[in-house]
CSV table of C-alpha atoms and ligand atoms in Angstrom, one decimal:
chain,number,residue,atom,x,y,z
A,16,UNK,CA,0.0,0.0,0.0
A,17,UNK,CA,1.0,3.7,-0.7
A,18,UNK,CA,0.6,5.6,2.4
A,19,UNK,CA,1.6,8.4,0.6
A,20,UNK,CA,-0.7,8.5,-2.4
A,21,UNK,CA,-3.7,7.9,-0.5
A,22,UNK,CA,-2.5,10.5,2.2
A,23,UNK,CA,-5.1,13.5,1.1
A,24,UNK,CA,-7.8,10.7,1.1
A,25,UNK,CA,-7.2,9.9,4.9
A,26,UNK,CA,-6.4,13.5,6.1
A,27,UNK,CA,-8.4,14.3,9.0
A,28,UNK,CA,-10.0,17.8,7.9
A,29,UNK,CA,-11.4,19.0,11.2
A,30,UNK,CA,-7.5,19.7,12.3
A,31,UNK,CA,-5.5,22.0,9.8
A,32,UNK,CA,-3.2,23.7,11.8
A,33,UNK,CA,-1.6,23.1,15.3
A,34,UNK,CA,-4.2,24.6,17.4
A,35,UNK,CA,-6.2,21.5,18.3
A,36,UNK,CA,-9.0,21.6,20.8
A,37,UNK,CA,-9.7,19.1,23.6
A,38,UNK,CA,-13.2,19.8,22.1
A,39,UNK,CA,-12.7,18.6,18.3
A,40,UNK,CA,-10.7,15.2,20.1
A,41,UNK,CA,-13.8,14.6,21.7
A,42,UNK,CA,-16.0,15.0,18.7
A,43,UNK,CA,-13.4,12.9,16.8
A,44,UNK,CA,-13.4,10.0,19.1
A,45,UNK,CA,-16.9,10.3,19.6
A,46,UNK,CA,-17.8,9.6,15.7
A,47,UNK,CA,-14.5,6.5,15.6
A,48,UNK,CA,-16.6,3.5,16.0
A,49,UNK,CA,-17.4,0.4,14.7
A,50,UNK,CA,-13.8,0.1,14.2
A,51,UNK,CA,-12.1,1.0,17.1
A,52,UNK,CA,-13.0,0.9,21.2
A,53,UNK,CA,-12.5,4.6,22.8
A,54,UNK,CA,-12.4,4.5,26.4
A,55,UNK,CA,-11.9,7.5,28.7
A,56,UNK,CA,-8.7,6.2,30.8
A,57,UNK,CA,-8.6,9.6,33.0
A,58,UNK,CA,-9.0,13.0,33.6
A,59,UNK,CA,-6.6,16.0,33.0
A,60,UNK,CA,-5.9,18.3,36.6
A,61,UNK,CA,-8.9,20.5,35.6
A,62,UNK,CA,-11.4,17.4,34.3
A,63,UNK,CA,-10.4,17.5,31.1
A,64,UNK,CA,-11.3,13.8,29.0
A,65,UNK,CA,-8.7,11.6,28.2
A,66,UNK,CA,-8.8,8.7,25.9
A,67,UNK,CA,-7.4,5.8,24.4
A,68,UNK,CA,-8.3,4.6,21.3
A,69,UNK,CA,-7.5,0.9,20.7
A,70,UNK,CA,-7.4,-0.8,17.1
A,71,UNK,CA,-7.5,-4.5,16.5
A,72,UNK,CA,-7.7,-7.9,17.7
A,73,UNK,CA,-4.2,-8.9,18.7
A,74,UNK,CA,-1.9,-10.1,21.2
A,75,UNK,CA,0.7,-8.2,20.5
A,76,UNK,CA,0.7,-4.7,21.4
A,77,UNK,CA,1.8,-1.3,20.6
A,78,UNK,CA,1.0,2.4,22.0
A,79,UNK,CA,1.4,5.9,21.1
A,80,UNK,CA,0.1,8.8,22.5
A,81,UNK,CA,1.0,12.6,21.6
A,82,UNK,CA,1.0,15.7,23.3
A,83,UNK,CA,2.5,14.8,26.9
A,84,UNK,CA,3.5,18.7,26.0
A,85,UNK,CA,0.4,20.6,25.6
A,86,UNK,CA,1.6,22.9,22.7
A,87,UNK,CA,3.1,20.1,20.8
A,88,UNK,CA,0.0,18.7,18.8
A,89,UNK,CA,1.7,18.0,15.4
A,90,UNK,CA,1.7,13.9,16.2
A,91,UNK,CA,-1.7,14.2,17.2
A,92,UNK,CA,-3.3,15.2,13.8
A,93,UNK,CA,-1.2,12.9,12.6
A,94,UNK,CA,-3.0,9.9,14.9
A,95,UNK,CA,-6.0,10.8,12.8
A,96,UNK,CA,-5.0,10.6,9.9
A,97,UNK,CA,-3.8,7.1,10.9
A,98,UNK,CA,-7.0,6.1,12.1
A,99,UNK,CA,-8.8,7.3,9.1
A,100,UNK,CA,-6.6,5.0,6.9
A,101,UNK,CA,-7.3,2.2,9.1
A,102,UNK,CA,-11.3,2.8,8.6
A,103,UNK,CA,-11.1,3.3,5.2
A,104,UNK,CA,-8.5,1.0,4.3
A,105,UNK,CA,-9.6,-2.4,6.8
A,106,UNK,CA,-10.4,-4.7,4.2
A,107,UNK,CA,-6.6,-4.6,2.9
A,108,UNK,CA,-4.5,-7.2,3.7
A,109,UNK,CA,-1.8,-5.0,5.3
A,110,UNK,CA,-4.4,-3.7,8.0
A,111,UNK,CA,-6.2,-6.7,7.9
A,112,UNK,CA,-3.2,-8.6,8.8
A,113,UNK,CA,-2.5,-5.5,12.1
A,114,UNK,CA,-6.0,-5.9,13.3
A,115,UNK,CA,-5.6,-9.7,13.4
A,116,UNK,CA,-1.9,-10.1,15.3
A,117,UNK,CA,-1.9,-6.5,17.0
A,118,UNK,CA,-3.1,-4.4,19.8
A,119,UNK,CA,-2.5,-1.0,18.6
A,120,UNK,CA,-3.8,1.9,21.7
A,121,UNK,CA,-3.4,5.6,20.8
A,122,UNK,CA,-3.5,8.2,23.3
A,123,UNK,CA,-3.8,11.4,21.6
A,124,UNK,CA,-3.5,14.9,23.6
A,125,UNK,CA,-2.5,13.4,27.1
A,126,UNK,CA,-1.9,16.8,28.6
A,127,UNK,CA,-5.1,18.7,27.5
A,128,UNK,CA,-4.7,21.0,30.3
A,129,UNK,CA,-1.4,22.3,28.4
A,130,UNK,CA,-2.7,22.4,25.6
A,131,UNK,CA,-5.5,24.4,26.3
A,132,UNK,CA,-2.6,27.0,27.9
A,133,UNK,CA,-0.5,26.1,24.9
A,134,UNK,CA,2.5,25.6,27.4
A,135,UNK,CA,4.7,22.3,27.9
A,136,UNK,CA,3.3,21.4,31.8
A,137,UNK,CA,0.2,20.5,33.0
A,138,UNK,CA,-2.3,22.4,35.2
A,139,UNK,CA,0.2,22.2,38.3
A,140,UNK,CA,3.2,23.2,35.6
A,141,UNK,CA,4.6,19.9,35.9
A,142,UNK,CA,6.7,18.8,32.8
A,143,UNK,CA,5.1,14.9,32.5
A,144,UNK,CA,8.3,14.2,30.1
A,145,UNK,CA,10.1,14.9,33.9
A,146,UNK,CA,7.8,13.2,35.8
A,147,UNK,CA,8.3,9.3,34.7
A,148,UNK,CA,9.6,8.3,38.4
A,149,UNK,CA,7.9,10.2,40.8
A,150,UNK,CA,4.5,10.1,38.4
A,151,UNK,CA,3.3,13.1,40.7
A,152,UNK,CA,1.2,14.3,37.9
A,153,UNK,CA,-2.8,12.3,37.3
A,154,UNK,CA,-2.1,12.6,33.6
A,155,UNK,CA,1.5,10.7,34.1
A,156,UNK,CA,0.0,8.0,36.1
A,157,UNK,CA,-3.2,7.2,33.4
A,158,UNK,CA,-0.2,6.9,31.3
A,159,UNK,CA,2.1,5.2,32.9
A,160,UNK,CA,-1.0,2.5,34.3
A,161,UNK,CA,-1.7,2.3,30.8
A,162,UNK,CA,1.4,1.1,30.1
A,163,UNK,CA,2.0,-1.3,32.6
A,164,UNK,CA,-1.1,-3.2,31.6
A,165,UNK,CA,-0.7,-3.5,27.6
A,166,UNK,CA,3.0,-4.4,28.2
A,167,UNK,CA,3.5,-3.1,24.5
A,168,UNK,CA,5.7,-4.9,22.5
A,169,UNK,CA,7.2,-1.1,20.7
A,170,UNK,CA,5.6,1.9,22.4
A,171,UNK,CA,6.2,5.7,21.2
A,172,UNK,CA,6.4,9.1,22.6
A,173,UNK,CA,5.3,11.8,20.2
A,174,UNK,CA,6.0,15.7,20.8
A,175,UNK,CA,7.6,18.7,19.1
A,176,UNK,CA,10.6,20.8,18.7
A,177,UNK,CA,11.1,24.3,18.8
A,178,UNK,CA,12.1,25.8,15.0
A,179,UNK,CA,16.0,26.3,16.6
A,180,UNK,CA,17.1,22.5,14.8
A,181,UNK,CA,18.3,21.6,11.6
A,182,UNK,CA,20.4,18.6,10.7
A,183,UNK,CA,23.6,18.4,11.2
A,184,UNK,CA,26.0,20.7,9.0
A,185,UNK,CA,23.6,21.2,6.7
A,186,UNK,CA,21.1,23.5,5.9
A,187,UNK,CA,18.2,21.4,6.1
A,188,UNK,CA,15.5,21.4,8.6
A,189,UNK,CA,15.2,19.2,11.3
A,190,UNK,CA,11.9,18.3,10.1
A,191,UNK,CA,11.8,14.6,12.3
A,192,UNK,CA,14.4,14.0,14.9
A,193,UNK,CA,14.5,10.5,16.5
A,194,UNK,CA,15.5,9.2,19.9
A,195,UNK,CA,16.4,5.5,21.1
A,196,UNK,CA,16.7,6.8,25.0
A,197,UNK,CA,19.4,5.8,26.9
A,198,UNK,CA,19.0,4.4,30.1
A,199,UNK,CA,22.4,5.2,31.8
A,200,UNK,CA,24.5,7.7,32.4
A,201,UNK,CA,27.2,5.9,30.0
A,202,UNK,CA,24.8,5.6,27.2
A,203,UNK,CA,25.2,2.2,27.6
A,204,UNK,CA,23.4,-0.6,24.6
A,205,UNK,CA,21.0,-3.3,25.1
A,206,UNK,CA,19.0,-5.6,22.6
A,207,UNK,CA,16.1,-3.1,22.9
A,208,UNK,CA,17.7,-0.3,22.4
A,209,UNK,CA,19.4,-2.0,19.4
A,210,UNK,CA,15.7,-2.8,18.0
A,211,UNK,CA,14.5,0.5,18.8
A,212,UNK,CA,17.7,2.3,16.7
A,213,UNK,CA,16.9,-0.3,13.7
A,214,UNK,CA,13.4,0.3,13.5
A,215,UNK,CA,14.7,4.0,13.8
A,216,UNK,CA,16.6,3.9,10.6
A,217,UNK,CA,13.8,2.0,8.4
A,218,UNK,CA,11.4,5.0,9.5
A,219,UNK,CA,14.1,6.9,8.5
A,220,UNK,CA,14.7,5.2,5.0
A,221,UNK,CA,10.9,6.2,4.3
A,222,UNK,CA,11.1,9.3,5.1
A,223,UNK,CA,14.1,10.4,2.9
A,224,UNK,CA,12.2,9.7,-0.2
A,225,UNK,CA,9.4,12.3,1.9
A,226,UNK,CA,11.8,15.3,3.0
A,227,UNK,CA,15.1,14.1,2.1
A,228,UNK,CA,17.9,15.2,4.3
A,229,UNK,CA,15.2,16.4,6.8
A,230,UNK,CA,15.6,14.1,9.4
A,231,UNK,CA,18.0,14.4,12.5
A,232,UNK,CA,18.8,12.4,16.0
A,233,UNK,CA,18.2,14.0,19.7
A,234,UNK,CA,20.9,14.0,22.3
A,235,UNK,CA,21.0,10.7,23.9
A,236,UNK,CA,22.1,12.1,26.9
A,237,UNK,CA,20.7,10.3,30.0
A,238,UNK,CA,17.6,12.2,31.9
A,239,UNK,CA,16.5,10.4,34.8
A,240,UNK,CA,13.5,11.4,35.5
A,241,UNK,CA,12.3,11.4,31.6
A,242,UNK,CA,9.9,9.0,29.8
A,243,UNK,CA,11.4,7.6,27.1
A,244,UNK,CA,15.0,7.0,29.2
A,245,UNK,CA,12.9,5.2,32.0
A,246,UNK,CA,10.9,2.9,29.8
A,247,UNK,CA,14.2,1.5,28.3
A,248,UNK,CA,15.1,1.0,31.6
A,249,UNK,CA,12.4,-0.9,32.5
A,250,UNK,CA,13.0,-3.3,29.6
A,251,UNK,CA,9.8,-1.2,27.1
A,252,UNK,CA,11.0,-0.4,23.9
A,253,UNK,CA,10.3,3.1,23.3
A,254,UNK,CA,10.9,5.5,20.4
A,255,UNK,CA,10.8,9.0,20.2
A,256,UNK,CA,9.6,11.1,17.4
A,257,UNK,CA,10.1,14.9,17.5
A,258,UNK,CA,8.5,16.8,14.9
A,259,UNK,CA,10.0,20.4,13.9
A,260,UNK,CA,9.5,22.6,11.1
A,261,UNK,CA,9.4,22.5,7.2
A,262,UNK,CA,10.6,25.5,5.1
A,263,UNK,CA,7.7,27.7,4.4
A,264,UNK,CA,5.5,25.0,6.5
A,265,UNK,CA,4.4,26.9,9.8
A,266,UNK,CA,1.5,25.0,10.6
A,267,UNK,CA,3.8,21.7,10.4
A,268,UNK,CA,1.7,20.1,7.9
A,269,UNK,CA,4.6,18.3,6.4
A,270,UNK,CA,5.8,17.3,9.5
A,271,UNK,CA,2.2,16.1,10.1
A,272,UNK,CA,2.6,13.8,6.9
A,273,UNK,CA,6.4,13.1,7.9
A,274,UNK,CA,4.7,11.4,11.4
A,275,UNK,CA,2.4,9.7,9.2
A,276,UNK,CA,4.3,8.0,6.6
A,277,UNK,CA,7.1,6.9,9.4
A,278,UNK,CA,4.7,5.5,12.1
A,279,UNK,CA,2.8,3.3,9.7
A,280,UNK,CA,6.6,2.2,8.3
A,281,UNK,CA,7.2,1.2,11.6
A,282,UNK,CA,4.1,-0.9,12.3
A,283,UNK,CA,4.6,-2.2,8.7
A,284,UNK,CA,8.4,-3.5,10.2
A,285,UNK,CA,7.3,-4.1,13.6
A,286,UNK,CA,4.7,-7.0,11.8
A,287,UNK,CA,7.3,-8.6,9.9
A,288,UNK,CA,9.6,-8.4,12.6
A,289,UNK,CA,12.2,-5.9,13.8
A,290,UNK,CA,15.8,-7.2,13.2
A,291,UNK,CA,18.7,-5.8,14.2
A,292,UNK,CA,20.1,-5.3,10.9
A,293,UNK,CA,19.9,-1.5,10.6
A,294,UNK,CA,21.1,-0.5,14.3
A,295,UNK,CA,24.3,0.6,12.8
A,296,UNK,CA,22.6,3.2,10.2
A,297,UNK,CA,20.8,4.9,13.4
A,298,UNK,CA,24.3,6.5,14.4
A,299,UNK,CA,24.6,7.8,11.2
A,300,UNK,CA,21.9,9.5,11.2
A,301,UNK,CA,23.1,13.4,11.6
A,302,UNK,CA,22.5,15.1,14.7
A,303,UNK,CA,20.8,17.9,15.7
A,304,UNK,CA,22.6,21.4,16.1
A,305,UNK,CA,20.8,24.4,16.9
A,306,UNK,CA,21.3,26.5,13.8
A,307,UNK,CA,17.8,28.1,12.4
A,308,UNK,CA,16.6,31.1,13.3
A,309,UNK,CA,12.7,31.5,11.8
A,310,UNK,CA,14.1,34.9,10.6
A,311,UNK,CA,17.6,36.5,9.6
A,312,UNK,CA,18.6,40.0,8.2
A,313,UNK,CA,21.6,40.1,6.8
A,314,UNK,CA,24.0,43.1,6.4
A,315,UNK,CA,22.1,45.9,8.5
A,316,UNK,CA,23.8,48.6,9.9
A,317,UNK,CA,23.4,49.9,13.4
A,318,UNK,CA,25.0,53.0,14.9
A,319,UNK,CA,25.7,53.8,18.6
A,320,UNK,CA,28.5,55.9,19.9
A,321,UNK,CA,30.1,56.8,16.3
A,322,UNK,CA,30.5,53.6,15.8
A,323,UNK,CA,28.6,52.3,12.9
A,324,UNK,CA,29.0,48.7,11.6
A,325,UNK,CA,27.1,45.9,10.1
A,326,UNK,CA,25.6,43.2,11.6
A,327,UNK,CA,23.3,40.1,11.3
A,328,UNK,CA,19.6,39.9,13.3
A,329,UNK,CA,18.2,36.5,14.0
A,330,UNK,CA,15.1,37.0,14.9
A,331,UNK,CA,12.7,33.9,17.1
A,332,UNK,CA,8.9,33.8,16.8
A,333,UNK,CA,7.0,33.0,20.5
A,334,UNK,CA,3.8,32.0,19.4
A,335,UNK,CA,0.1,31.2,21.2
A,336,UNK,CA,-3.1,30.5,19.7
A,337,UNK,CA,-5.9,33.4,20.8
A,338,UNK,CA,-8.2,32.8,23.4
A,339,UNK,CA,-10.6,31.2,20.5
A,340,UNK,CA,-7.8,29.2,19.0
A,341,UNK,CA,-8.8,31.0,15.5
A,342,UNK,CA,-5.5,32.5,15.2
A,343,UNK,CA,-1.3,32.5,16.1
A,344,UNK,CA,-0.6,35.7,18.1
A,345,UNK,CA,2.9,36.0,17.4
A,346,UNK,CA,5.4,37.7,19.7
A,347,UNK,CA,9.1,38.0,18.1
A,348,UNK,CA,12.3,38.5,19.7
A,349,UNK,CA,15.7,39.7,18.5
A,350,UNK,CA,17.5,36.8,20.1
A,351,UNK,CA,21.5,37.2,18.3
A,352,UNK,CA,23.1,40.3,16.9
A,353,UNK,CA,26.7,39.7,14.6
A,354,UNK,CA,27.7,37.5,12.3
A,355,UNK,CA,25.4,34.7,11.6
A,356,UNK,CA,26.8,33.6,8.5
A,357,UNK,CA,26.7,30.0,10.1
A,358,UNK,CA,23.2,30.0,10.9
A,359,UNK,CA,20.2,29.4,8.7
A,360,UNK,CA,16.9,31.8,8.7
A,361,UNK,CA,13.7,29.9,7.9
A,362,UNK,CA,12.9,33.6,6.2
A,363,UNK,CA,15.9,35.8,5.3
A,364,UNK,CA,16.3,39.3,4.5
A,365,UNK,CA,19.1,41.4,2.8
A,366,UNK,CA,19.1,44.5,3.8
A,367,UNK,CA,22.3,45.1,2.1
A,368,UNK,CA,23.8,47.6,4.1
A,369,UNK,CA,20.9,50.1,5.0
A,370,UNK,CA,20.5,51.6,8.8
A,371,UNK,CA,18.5,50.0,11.7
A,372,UNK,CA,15.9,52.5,13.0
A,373,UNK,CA,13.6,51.7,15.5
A,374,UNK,CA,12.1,55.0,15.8
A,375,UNK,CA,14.0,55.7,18.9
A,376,UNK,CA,17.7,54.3,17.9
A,377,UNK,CA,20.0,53.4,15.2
A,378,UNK,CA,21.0,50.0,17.1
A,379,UNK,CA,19.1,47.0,18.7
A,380,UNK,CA,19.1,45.5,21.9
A,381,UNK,CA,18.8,41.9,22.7
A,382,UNK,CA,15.5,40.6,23.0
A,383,UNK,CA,13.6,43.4,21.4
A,384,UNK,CA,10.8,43.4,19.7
A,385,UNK,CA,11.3,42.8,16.4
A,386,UNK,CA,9.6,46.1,14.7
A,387,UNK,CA,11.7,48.5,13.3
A,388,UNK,CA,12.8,49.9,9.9
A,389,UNK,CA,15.5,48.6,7.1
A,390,UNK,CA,16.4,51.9,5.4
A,391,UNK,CA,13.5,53.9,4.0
A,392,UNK,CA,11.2,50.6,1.9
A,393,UNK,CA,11.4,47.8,4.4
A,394,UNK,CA,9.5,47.7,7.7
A,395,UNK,CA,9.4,44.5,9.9
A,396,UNK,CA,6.4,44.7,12.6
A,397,UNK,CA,6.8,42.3,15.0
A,398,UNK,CA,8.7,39.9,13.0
A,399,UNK,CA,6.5,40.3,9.6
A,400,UNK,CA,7.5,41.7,6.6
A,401,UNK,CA,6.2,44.0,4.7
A,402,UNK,CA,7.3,46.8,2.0
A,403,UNK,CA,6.3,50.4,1.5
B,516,LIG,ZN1,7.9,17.7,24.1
C-alpha cells in the first residue's frame, strides 16, 4: 500500500493547523466506532477527558500517544490521519493482517490541560516528560497505568521541537528527529535499544524519499527522570519522534505527513519483525545542532556611539493561539546580533547595508521586539515583513 498517495484521502479535515482543541478530540473520538474501542482512561488536573483509542484484535501490542507537551499537537493530527486510513483501508491485507496479530492503543492529547494554555506542563506546571519516576502528575500515572497493563511490545512518545534544529551541517530542517533513549549515564546498549535504533533507521529510510535530508537524532544524553529514558530502563521499547518545522510549513503540515508516513513504516516493520540489521545506520543519522533562526537580516547597519557597523539579526517567533484558538498571536524576539553567517533563517532578508531605525535608535538590543525599519522601503512589525 502507498501511504503516501492515499494521504489526502485519509487526512483528518477538522484539524488543519496546530491549534487542536480538547473539544474537536472529543468530537473525533466520539464519531470513531465500529472500528475502534474509545475508552476515557482519566481526567486531566482540571477534568479534562482523556482517551485511548484501541485498534485490533491482537496479542501483540503497541501504543502511542501525543502531546505529553500541551503545545506540541503536530503527532496528534497525525494519529487521525492514521486512524482514518485504518477505517477506510480495513479490508486490505496490510491492516487486515495488524488488526488480526496486534493491539494497537493511541492516546492522543495526554496533557489537555497544556494544551488548552498552549505551554509544555500541566495544570500544576509539571513537565510529565520529567515526571516518569515520581509520576506526581494524574495525567503521568493514566499513562504510565496504561502502560503497565498492555506491556507493549514497541511503544512511542510523540511531541515537538522548537524551529531552533536543523540537521547536522547542513542547511536542512530538522523536520523529524529520532530518539532510542538511553538508560544510563554511559549511554550504555542493550537488545532493545538495538531494535529501537533499527526500526529508527527503516522510518528513516521512508522518510528520505518524503523530506530528504530532513531528518535528525536528539541527544541521547541520560535524563532520569524522563519517559522515554525510563521505559528503556524498565525493559519497554520506546521510540521518540520529535516533529519540527518544514521551510515555508508553519503550521507543520509536512511534518504532520512526515509522522504519518514513518509510524505506519514502523508498524509495517514491527509485523514482519524488527531485526537488528539496521542498528548501525541509526548513528549515522546526523545530529541535531541548533542553527535556524525562523528569521535572519543580513548586512544591517546599526550605529551607537560613532561607531557604525554591520551586523546580522536573528530574529525567534513565540507563538500562542488566541483565546478562541482561531489565530497564532505571534510575539518575536531579536534573540543574536553579529555574524550569523553560520546559521540558517527559515525567512531571510538582505538589507544590504541600509540603517537600523527603530524609531528611537539606530542599534538594537537583545530581546527586542522585532519592529523597526530597514532603510526607507522595508518595515518588519513584530517579526513580519512588509514593504512600503
Ligand atoms: Zn515535548
Amino acid at each position: 500500500m502507498d501511504f503516501n498517495k492515499i494521504y489526502q484521502t485519509v487526512k483528518e479535515e477538522e484539524i488543519s493547523n496546530r491549534m487542536v482543541k480538547h473539544s474537536t478530540i472529543k468530537s473525533l473520538v466520539s464519531k470513531l466506532q465500529s472500528d475502534f474501542k474509545v475508552r476515557e482512561i482519566g481526567q486531566s488536573v482540571l477534568g479534562k477527558e482523556i482517551f485511548s483509542i484501541e485498534f485490533g484484535e491482537g496479542k501483540r501490542n503497541i501504543i502511542l500517544w501525543s502531546q505529553m507537551h500541551g503545545n506540541e499537537s503536530t503527532a496528534t493530527a497525525a494519529i487521525f490521519d492514521i486512524l482514518n486510513l485504518f477505517s477506510s483501508q480495513k479490508k486490505s491485507s496490510l491492516i487486515s493482517g495488524l488488526s488480526r496479530d496486534f493491539k494497537i492503543t493511541f492516546v492522543p492529547m495526554l496533557n489537555p490541560d497544556g494544551a488548552k494554555n498552549w505551554t509544555r506542563v500541566n495544570a500544576l506546571n509539571i513537565d510529565l516528560n520529567r515526571d516518569a519516576v515520581a509520576k506526581v502528575a494524574p495525567e503521568s500515572n493514566i499513562l504510565w497505568n496504561l502502560i503497565e497493563k498492555l506491556n507493549p511490545e514497541y511503544s512511542f512518545n510523540l511531541h515537538d521541537q522548537r524551529n531552533i534544529f536543523n540537521v547536522g551541517n547542513t542547511n536542512k530542517t530538522a523536520t523529524i528527529s529520532f530518539l532510542s533513549a538511553s538508560f544510563d549515564e554511559t549511554r550504555s546498549m542493550n537488545s532493545d535499544r538495538e531494535l529501537t535504533m533499527s526500526l529508527i533507521s527503516e522510518m528513516n529510510k521512508s522518510l528520505q524519499e518524503f523530506i530528504p535530508g530532513c531528518v535528525g537524532r536528539y541527544t541521547d544524553e541520560f535524563y532520569p527522570t524522563a519517559t522515554g529514558d525510563n521505559l528503556h530502563k524498565l525493559g519497554y521499547k520506546n521510540i521518540l519522534i520529535e516533529s519540527g518545522t518544514y521551510m515555508k510549513d508553519p503550521e507543520r503540515q509536512v511534518t504532520r505527513k512526515a509522522n504519518y508516513i514513518a509510524i505506519l513504516k514502523a508498524f509495517v516493520v514491527i509485523s514482519k519483525g524488527v531485526s537488528t540489521k539496521y542498528t548501525k545506520d541509526y548513528l549515522n543519522i546526523p545530529n541535531n545542532s541548533k542553527k535556524l533562526y525562523d528569521l535572519i537580516i543580513r548586512n544591517i547597519v546599526v550605529e551607537l556611539n560613532d561607531v557604525k557597523t554591520s551586523v546580522d539579526f536573528g530574529i525567534m517567533y513565540n507563538e500562542k493561539p488566541n483565546e478562541y484558538y482561531s489565530e497564532m498571536i505571534k510575539h518575536s524576539k531579536i534573540e543574536n546580533i553579529g555574524d550569523l553567517s553560520q546559521f540558517i533563517g527559515l525567512e531571510e532578508i538582505d538589507a544590504k547595508q541600509t540603517v537600523f531605525n527603530d524609531g528611537v535608535k539606530k542599534y538594537a538590543v537583545l530581546n527586542q521586539v522585532a519592529n523597526f525599519k530597514i532603510g526607507e522601503n522595508i518595515i518588519i512589525q513584530n517579526g513580519e515583513i512588509s514593504k512600503s
